[in-house]
mmCIF file of C-alpha atoms and ligand atoms in Angstrom:
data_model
loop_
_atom_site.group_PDB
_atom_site.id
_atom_site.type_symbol
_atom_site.label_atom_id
_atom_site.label_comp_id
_atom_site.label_asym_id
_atom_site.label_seq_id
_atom_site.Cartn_x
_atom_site.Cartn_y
_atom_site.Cartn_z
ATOM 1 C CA UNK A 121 0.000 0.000 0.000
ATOM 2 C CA UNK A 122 1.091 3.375 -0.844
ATOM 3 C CA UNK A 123 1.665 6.097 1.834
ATOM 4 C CA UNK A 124 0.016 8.629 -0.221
ATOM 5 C CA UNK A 125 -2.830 8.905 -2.366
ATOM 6 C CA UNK A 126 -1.597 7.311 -5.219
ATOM 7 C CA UNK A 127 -0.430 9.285 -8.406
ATOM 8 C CA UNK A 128 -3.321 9.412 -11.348
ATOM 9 C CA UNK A 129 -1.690 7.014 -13.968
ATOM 10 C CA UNK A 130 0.164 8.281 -17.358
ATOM 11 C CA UNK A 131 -2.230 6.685 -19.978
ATOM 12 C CA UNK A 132 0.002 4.267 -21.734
ATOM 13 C CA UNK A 133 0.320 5.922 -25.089
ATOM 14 C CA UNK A 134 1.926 8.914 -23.866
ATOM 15 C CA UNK A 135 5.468 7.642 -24.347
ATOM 16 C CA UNK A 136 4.657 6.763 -27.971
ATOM 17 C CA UNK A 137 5.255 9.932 -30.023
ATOM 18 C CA UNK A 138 2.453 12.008 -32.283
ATOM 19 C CA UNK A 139 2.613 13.602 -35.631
ATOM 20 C CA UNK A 140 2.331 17.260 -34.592
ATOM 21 C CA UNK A 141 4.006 17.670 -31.154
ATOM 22 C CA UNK A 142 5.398 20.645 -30.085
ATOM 23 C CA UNK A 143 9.416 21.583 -31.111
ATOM 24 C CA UNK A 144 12.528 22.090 -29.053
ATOM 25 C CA UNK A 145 14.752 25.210 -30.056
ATOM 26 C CA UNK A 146 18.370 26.337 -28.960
ATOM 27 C CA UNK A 147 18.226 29.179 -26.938
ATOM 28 C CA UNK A 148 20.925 31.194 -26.647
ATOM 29 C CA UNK A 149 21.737 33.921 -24.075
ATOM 30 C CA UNK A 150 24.437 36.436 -22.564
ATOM 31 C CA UNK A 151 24.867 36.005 -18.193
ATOM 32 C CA UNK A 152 27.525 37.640 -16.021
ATOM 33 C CA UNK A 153 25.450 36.694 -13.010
ATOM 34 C CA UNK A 154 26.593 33.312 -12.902
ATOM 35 C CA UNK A 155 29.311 33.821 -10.368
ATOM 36 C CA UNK A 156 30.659 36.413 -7.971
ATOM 37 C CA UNK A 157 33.135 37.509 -10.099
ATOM 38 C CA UNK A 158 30.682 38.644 -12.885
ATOM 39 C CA UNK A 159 32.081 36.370 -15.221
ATOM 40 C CA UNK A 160 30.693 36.985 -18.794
ATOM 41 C CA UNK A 161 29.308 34.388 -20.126
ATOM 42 C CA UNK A 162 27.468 32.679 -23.257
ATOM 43 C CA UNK A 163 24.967 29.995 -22.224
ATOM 44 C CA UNK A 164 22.098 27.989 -23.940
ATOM 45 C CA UNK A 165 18.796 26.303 -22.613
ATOM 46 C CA UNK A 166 16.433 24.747 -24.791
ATOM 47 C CA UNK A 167 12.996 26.085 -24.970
ATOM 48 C CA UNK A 168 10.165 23.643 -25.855
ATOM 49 C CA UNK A 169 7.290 25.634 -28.228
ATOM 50 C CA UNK A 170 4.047 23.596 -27.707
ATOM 51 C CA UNK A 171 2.574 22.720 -31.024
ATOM 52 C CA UNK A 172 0.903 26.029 -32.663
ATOM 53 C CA UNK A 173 2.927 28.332 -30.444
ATOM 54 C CA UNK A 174 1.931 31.822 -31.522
ATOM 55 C CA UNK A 175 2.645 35.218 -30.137
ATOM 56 C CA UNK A 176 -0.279 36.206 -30.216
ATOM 57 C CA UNK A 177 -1.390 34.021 -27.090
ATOM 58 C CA UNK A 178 0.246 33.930 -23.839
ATOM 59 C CA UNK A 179 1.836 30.636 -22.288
ATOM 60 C CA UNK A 180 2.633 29.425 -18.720
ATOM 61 C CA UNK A 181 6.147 28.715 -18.352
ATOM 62 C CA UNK A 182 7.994 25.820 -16.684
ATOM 63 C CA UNK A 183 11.727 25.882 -15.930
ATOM 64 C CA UNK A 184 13.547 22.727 -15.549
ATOM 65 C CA UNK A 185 16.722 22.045 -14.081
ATOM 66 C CA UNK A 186 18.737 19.059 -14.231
ATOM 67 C CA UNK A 187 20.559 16.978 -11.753
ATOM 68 C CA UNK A 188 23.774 16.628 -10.743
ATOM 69 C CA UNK A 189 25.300 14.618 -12.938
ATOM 70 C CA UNK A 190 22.679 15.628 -15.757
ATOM 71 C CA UNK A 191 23.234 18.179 -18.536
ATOM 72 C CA UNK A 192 20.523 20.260 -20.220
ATOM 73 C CA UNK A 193 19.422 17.507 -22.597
ATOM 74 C CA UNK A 194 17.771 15.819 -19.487
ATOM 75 C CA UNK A 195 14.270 17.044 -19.983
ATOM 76 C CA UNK A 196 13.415 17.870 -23.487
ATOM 77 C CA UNK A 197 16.044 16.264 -25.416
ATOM 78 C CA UNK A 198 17.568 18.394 -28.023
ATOM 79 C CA UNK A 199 16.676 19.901 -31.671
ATOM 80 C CA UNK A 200 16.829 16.541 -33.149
ATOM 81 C CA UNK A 201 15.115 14.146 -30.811
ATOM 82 C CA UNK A 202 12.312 13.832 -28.855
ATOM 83 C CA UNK A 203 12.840 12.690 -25.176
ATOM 84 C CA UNK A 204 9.975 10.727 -23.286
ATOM 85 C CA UNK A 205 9.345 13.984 -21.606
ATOM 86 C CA UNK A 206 8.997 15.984 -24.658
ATOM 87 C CA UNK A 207 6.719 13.304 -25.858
ATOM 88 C CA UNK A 208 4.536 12.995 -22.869
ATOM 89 C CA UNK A 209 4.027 16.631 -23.225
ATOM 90 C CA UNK A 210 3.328 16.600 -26.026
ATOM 91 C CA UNK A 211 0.194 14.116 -25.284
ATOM 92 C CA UNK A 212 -0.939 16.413 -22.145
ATOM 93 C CA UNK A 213 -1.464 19.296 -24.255
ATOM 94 C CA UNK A 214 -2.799 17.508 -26.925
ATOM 95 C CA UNK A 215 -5.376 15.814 -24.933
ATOM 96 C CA UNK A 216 -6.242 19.183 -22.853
ATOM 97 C CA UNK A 217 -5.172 17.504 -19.728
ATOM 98 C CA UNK A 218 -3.049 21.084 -19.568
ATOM 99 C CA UNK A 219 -2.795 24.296 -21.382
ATOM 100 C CA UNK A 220 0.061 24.855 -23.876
ATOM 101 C CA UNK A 221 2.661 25.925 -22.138
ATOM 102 C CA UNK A 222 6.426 26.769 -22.598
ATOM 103 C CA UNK A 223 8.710 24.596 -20.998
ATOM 104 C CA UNK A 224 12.716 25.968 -20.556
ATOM 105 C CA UNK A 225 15.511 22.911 -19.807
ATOM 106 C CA UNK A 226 18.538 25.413 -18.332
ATOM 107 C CA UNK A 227 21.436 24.715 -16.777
ATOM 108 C CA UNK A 228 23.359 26.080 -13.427
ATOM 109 C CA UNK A 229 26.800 25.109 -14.987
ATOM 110 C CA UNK A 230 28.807 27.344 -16.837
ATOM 111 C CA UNK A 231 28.481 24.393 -19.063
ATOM 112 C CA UNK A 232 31.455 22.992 -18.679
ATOM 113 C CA UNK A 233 31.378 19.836 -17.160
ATOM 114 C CA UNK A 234 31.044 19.092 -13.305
ATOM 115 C CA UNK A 235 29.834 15.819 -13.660
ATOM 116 C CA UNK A 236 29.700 13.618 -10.352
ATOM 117 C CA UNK A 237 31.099 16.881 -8.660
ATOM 118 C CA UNK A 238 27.358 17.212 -6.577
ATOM 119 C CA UNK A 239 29.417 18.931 -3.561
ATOM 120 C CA UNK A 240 30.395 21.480 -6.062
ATOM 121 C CA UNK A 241 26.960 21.831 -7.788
ATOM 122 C CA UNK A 242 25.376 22.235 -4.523
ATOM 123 C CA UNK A 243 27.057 26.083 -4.232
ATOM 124 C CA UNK A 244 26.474 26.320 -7.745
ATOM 125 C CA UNK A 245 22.712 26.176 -7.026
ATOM 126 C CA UNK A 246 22.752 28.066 -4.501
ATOM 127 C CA UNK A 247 24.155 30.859 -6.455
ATOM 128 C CA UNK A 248 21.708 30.004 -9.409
ATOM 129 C CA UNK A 249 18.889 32.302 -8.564
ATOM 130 C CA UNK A 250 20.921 35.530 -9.545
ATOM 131 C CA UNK A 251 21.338 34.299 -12.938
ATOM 132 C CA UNK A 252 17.569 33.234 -13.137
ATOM 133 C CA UNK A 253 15.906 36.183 -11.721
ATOM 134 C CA UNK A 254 19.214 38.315 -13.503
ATOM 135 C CA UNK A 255 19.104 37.248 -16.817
ATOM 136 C CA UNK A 256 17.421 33.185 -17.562
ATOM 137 C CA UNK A 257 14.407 34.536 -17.382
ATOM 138 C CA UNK A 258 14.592 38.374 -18.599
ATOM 139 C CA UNK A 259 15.976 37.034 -22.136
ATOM 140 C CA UNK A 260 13.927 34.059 -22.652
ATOM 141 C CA UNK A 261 10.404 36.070 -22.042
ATOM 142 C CA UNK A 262 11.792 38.664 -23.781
ATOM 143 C CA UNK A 263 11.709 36.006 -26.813
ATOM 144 C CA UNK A 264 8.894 34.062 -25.979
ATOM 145 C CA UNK A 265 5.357 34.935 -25.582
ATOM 146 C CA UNK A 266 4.835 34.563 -21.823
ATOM 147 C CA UNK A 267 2.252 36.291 -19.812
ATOM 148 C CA UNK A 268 5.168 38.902 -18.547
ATOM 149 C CA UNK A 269 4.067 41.910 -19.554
ATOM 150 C CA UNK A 270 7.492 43.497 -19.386
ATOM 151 C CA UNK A 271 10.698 41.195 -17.997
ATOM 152 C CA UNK A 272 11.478 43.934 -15.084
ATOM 153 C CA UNK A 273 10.683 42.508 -11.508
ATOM 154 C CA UNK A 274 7.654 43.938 -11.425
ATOM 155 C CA UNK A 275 6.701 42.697 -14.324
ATOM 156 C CA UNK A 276 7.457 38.680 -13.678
ATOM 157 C CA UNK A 277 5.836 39.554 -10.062
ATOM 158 C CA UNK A 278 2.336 40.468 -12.087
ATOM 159 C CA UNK A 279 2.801 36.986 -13.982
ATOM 160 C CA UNK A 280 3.699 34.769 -11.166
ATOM 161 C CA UNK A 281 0.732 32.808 -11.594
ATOM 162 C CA UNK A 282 1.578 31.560 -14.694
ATOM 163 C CA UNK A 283 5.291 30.610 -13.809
ATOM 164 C CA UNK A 284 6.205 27.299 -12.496
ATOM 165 C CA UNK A 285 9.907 25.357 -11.621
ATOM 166 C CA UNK A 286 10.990 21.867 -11.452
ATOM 167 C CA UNK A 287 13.984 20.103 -11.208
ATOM 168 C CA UNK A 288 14.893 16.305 -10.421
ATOM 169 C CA UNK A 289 17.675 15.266 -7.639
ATOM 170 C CA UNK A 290 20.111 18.456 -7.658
ATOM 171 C CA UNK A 291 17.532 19.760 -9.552
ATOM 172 C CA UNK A 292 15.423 19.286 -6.974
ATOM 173 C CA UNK A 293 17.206 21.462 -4.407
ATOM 174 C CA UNK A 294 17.280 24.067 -7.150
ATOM 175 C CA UNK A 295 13.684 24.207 -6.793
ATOM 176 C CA UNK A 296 13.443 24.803 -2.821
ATOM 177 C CA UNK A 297 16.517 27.344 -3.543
ATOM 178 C CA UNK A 298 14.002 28.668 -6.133
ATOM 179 C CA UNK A 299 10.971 28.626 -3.517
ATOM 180 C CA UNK A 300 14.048 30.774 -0.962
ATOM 181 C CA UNK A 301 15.079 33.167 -3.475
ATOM 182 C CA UNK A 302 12.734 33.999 -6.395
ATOM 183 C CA UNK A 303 9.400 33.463 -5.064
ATOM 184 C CA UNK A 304 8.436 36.753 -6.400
ATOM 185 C CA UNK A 305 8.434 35.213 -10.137
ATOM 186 C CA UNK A 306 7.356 31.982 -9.503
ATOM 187 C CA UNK A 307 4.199 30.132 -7.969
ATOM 188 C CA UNK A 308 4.127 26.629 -8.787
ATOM 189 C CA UNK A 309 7.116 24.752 -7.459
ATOM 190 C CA UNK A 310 7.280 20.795 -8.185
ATOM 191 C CA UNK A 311 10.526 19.323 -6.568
ATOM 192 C CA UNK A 312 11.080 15.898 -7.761
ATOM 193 C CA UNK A 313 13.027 13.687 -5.205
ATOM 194 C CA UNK A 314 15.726 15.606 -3.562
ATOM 195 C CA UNK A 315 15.321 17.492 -0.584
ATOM 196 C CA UNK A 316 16.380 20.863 0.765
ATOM 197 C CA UNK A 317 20.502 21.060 2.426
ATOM 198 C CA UNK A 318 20.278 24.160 4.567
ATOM 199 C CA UNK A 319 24.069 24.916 4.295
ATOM 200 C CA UNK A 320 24.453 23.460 0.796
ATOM 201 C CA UNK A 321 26.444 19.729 0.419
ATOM 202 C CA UNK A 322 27.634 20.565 3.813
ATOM 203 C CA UNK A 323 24.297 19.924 5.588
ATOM 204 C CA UNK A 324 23.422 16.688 3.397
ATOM 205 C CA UNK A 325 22.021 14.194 5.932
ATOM 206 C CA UNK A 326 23.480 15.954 8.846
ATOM 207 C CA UNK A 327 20.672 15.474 11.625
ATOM 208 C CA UNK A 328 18.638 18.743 12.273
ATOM 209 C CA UNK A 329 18.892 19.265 8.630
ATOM 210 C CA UNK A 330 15.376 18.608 8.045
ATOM 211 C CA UNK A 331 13.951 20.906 10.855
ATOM 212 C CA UNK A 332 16.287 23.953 9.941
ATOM 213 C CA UNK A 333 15.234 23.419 5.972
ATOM 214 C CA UNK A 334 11.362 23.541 7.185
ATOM 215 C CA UNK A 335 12.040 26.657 9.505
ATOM 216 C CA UNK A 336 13.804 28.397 6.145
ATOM 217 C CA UNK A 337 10.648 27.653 3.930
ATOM 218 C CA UNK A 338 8.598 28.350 6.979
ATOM 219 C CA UNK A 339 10.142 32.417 7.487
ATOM 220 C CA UNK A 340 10.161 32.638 3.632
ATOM 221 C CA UNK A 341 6.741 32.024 3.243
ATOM 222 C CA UNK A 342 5.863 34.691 5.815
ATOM 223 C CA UNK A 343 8.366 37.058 4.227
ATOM 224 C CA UNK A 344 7.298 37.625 1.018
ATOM 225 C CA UNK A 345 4.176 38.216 2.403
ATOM 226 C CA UNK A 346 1.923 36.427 0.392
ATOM 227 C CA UNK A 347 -1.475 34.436 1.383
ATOM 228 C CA UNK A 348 -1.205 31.388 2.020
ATOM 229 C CA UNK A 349 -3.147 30.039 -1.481
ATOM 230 C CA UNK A 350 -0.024 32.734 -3.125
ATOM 231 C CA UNK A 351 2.114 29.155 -4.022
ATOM 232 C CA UNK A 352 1.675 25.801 -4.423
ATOM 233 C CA UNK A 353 4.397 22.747 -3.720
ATOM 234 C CA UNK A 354 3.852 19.369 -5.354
ATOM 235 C CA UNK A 355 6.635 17.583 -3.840
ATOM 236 C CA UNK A 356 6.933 14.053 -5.435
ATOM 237 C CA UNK A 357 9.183 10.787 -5.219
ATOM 238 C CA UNK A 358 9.448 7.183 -4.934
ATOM 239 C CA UNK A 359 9.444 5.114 -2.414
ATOM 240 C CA UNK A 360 12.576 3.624 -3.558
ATOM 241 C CA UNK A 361 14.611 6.739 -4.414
ATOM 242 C CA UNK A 362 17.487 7.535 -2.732
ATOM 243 C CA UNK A 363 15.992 10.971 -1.726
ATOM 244 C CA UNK A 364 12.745 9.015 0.020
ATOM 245 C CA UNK A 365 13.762 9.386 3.437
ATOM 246 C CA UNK A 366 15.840 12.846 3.346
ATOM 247 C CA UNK A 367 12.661 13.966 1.419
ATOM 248 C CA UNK A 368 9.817 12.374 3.873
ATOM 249 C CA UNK A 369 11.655 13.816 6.486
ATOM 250 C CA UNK A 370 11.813 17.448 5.493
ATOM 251 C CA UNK A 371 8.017 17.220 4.372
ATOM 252 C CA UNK A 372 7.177 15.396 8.096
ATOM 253 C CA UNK A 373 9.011 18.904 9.255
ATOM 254 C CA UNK A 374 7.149 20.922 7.093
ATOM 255 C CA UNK A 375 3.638 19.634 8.310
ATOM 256 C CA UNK A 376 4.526 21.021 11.690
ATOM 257 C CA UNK A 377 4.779 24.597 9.994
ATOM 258 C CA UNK A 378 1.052 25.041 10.063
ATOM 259 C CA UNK A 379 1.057 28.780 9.910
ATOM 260 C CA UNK A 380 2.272 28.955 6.174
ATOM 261 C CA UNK A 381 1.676 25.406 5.123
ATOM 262 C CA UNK A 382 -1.356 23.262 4.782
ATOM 263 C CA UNK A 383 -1.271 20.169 2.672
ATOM 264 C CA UNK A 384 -3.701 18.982 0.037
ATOM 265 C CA UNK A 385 -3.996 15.592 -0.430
ATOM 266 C CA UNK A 386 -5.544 15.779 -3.038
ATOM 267 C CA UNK A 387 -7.352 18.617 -5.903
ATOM 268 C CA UNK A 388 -10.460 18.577 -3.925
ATOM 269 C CA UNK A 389 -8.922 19.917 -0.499
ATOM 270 C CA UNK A 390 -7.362 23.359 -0.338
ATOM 271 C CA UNK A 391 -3.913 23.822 0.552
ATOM 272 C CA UNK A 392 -0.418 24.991 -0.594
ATOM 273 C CA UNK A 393 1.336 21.778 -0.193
ATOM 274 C CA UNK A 394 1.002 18.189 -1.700
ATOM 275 C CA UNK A 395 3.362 15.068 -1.113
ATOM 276 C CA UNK A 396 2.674 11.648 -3.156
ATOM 277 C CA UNK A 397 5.301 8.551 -3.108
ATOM 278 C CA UNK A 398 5.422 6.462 -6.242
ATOM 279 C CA UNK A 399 5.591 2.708 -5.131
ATOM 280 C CA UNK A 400 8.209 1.268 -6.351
ATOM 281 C CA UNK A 401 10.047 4.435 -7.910
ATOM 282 C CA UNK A 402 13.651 4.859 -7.810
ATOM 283 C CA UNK A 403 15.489 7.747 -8.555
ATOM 284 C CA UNK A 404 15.722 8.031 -12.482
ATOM 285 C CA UNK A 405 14.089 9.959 -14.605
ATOM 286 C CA UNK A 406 11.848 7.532 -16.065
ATOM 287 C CA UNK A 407 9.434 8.877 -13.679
ATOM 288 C CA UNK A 408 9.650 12.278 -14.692
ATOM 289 C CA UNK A 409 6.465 11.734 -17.234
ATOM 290 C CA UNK A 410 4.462 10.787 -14.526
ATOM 291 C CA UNK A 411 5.561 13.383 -11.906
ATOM 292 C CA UNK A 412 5.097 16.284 -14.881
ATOM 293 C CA UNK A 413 1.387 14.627 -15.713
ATOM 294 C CA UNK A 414 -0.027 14.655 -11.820
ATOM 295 C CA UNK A 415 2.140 18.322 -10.819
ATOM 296 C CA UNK A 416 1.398 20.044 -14.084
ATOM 297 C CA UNK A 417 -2.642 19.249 -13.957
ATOM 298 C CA UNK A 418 -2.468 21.196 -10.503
ATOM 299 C CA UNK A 419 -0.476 23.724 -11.565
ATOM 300 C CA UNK A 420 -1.728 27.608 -12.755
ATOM 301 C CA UNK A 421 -5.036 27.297 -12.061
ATOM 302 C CA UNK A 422 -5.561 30.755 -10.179
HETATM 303 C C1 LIG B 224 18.609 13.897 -2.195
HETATM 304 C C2 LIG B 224 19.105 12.670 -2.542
HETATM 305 C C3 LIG B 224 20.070 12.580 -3.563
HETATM 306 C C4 LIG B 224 19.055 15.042 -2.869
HETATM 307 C C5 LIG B 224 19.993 14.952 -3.874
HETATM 308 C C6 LIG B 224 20.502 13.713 -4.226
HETATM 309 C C7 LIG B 224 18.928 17.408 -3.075
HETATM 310 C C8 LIG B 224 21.495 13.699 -5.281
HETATM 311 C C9 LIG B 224 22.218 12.631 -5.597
HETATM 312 C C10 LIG B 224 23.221 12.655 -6.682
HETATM 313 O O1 LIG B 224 23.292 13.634 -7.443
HETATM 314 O O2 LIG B 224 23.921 11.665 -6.787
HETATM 315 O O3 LIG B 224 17.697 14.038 -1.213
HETATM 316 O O4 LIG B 224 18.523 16.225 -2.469
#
């Protein structure tokens, strides 16, 4: 038996790809925000355009980060080929189980490789949010049709509603860094099995961890002053992953922080939070498609 309510099920076809999905296209962009020393730099993400992207219309946006050891490939793919992810969302939008939306795979490298260095890309991420806020998301919705009116603060503050962020294993702490730093921009957060290190790699694991991470959500929360229905968390995993019981325990902290949390078990109770364990999951992407199908239905709907 699961210890959640379980996860609605990707309809089986959704891996198999469709004549008209959406396409993928190379983004490319200028950041000196990616470390202290305001190092210029050229970077790339790949944007995915749902299938008769227009701008004319305005899209929700999702940014995805990879994990440690991943690259920016992890999520959509590339130009050329289609990755299960791209496919399955694809399907969604097809099917009007979502609304077209634009979907952003970045990186917090300087894209050169760190792979397998995840003490490294821990301060990496932490730094990450400067370049996101700073430039990530100024030049993409500057390109793409987004419901940003203009790409100054105040403008991705007007559109937070229709901004979400994801990220698997590092990526995952990338997206309770995001939920720290840039909650301004963003109000759909849907960390996929990793939890939150309070003091970066150096606070993996360590006991009290857990607590301290909940207390930091807890005073951000309060600090941006928004109402309590002003964000939504689907936090999802396995029950197999290796980020099961760091992640369990920083939501069991979190449900003590009743002030500014209150968890939804499901679409028909209100609530800012929501925690479901796949049985059987490990940590791999492979269960990306299915995390993306149940956190993306919830997502933008205010
Ligand atoms: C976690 C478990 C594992 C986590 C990250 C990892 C951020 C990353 C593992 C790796 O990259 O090998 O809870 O939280």
């Amino acid at each position: 038996m699961s210890e959640t309510k379980p996860f609605n099920r990707l309809p089986q076809d959704y891996l198999t790809p469709i004549p008209n999905g959406g396409r993928v296209v190379r983004f490319e962009y200028d950041t000196n925000t990616y470390d202290e020393a305001a190092t210029p730099l050229q970077k790339f993400c790949y944007v995915y355009l749902p299938q008769g992207y227009t701008e004319e219309k305005h899209y929700n946006i999702l940014y995805a980060v990879h994990g440690g050891e991943g690259n920016i490939e992890a999520y959509l793919g590339n130009c050329e080929t289609a990755s299960p992810i791209r496919i399955a969302l694809d399907h969604m939008i097809a099917n009007c189980d979502i609304e077209p939306l634009i979907v952003v795979s970045a990186t917090y490298y300087n894209q050169t490789s760190l792979a397998g260095n995840v003490g490294g890309a821990a301060d990496i991420i932490y730094h990450f949010h400067n370049e996101l806020a700073g430039d990530l998301m100024p030049s993409v919705e500057s390109a793409f049709s987004t419901y940003a009116e203009d790409v100054t603060p105040a403008g991705l503050e007007k559109s937070r509603r229709h901004r979400a962020f994801t990220g698997f294993s590092m990526g995952s702490l990338a997206t309770w860094v995001t939920f720290l730093n840039n909650l301004d921009a963003f109000a759909y957060f849907l960390p996929m099995s990793g939890d939150l290190w309070v003091n970066g790699a150096r606070d993996r694991g360590t006991p009290g961890n857990a607590e301290a991470a909940a207390d930091l959500l807890d005073a951000n929360a309060a600090k941006y002053g928004y109402a309590n229905d002003d964000f939504f968390i689907y936090a999802v995993t396995g029950d197999e992953d290796i980020a099961y019981q760091p992640m369990k325990g920083l939501i069991q902290a979190i449900r003590d922080r009743t002030h500014n949390f209150a968890f939804a078990e499901d679409a028909a109770e209100s609530g800012n939070i929501r925690w479901r364990v796949e049985p059987g999951a490990y940590h791999s992407y492979e269960f990306v498609p299915l995390y993306f199908y149940n956190g993306l239905m919830e997502f933008f709907k205010k």
